[in-house]
Amino acid sequence: DSGVTQTPKHLITATGQRVTLRCSPRSGDLSVYWYQQSLDQGLQFLIQYYNGEERAKGNILERFSAQQFPDLHSELNLSSLELGDSALYFCASSLSGTSPKRSYNEQFFGPGTRLTVL
Amino acid sequence: DQQVKQNSPSLSVQEGRISILNCDYTNSMFDYFLWYKKYPAEGPTFLISISSIKDKNEDGRFTVFLNKSAKHLSLHIVPSQPGDSAVYFCAARRNNAGNMLTFGGGTRLMVKP
């Protein structure tokens, strides 16, 4: 158990709909990351938040948005869903946003949310 | 443009033998490399890492080697155990780009008893 929790575990919805995925980081971690793993693909970095502020952005579509709240939990909002958005969405957390020290770099991953768009 | 590549989608090894998983990268700005292990229905779990200023890091049965000139790293597992059967992801962090990770496509390791 990494200490990172994600809800829901599974989500089935229809095209055009909007969903919200939720992530609670490990106790004490300030940084939250979102990754997408599509079928037969590696994990693609979407976005990072550090202590409530956006720190880095990856291949995140404009239809997707995220935020990190004062209690440090994060939500990933996916709207106007398309079939191709079906994937596993992982949240990870780390103590810091960037540091040369190994312990700060290490990202701990949650179990993921499996999104199916029909 | 895949900046981190794991060219072997799968690898099968006998229990007790050495498993060698390979990873190539193209971006010379990467300064930190990590290996993650993933079981089905679970998130990736951190295994071992190496800074670009080193060429080897060892942790128990796991050793990571980095060849910067070849932009290549490998993970050695000795001896391999059936419980090591999982998907292994190589990941890299770019200098001055926060802590975001770029992942390879993964290699499925099967350790046969």
mmCIF file of C-alpha atoms in Angstrom, chain A residues 9 33 35 37 42-43 45 48 56 88 90 94 96-100 102 104-107 109-111, chain B residues 32 34 36 38 41-47 49 59 89 93 97-106:
data_model
loop_
_atom_site.group_PDB
_atom_site.id
_atom_site.type_symbol
_atom_site.label_atom_id
_atom_site.label_comp_id
_atom_site.label_asym_id
_atom_site.label_seq_id
_atom_site.Cartn_x
_atom_site.Cartn_y
_atom_site.Cartn_z
ATOM 1 C CA LYS A 9 -11.665 2.452 -8.777
ATOM 2 C CA TYR A 33 1.020 14.127 -10.337
ATOM 3 C CA TYR A 35 -0.607 10.138 -15.441
ATOM 4 C CA GLN A 37 -1.997 4.867 -19.298
ATOM 5 C CA GLY A 42 3.343 3.489 -21.130
ATOM 6 C CA LEU A 43 2.367 6.099 -18.613
ATOM 7 C CA PHE A 45 2.498 12.526 -17.689
ATOM 8 C CA GLN A 48 1.765 18.217 -11.605
ATOM 9 C CA ALA A 56 4.410 21.308 -14.675
ATOM 10 C CA LEU A 88 -6.109 3.958 -16.552
ATOM 11 C CA PHE A 90 -2.881 7.187 -12.036
ATOM 12 C CA SER A 94 6.012 13.014 -3.644
ATOM 13 C CA SER A 96 8.698 17.794 -2.843
ATOM 14 C CA GLY A 97 8.246 19.110 -6.347
ATOM 15 C CA THR A 98 11.854 18.889 -7.329
ATOM 16 C CA SER A 99 15.011 17.967 -5.523
ATOM 17 C CA PRO A 100 18.250 16.159 -6.276
ATOM 18 C CA ARG A 102 16.340 10.518 -4.015
ATOM 19 C CA TYR A 104 12.235 13.725 -2.641
ATOM 20 C CA ASN A 105 12.224 12.469 -6.209
ATOM 21 C CA GLU A 106 10.460 9.245 -5.446
ATOM 22 C CA GLN A 107 6.865 9.266 -6.600
ATOM 23 C CA PHE A 109 1.546 5.820 -7.120
ATOM 24 C CA GLY A 110 -2.059 5.129 -6.262
ATOM 25 C CA PRO A 111 -3.897 2.048 -7.572
ATOM 26 C CA TYR B 32 17.764 10.982 -13.011
ATOM 27 C CA LEU B 34 14.114 5.215 -12.087
ATOM 28 C CA TYR B 36 9.163 0.948 -11.382
ATOM 29 C CA LYS B 38 3.798 -2.916 -11.715
ATOM 30 C CA ALA B 41 -4.623 -3.919 -10.851
ATOM 31 C CA GLU B 42 -2.026 -1.981 -8.852
ATOM 32 C CA GLY B 43 -0.151 1.246 -9.357
ATOM 33 C CA PRO B 44 3.574 1.229 -10.223
ATOM 34 C CA THR B 45 5.909 0.704 -7.273
ATOM 35 C CA PHE B 46 9.307 2.352 -7.072
ATOM 36 C CA LEU B 47 12.163 -0.138 -7.283
ATOM 37 C CA SER B 49 16.968 4.756 -9.144
ATOM 38 C CA ASP B 59 19.987 -2.513 -3.786
ATOM 39 C CA PHE B 89 8.860 0.522 -16.411
ATOM 40 C CA ARG B 93 13.471 12.927 -15.123
ATOM 41 C CA ALA B 97 11.645 20.343 -15.512
ATOM 42 C CA GLY B 98 10.221 19.813 -12.067
ATOM 43 C CA ASN B 99 9.860 16.210 -11.040
ATOM 44 C CA MET B 100 7.775 14.966 -13.964
ATOM 45 C CA LEU B 101 8.736 11.542 -15.238
ATOM 46 C CA THR B 102 8.886 10.268 -18.796
ATOM 47 C CA PHE B 103 8.148 6.552 -18.917
ATOM 48 C CA GLY B 104 9.088 3.815 -21.322
ATOM 49 C CA GLY B 105 6.454 1.425 -22.634
ATOM 50 C CA GLY B 106 7.296 -1.301 -20.132
#
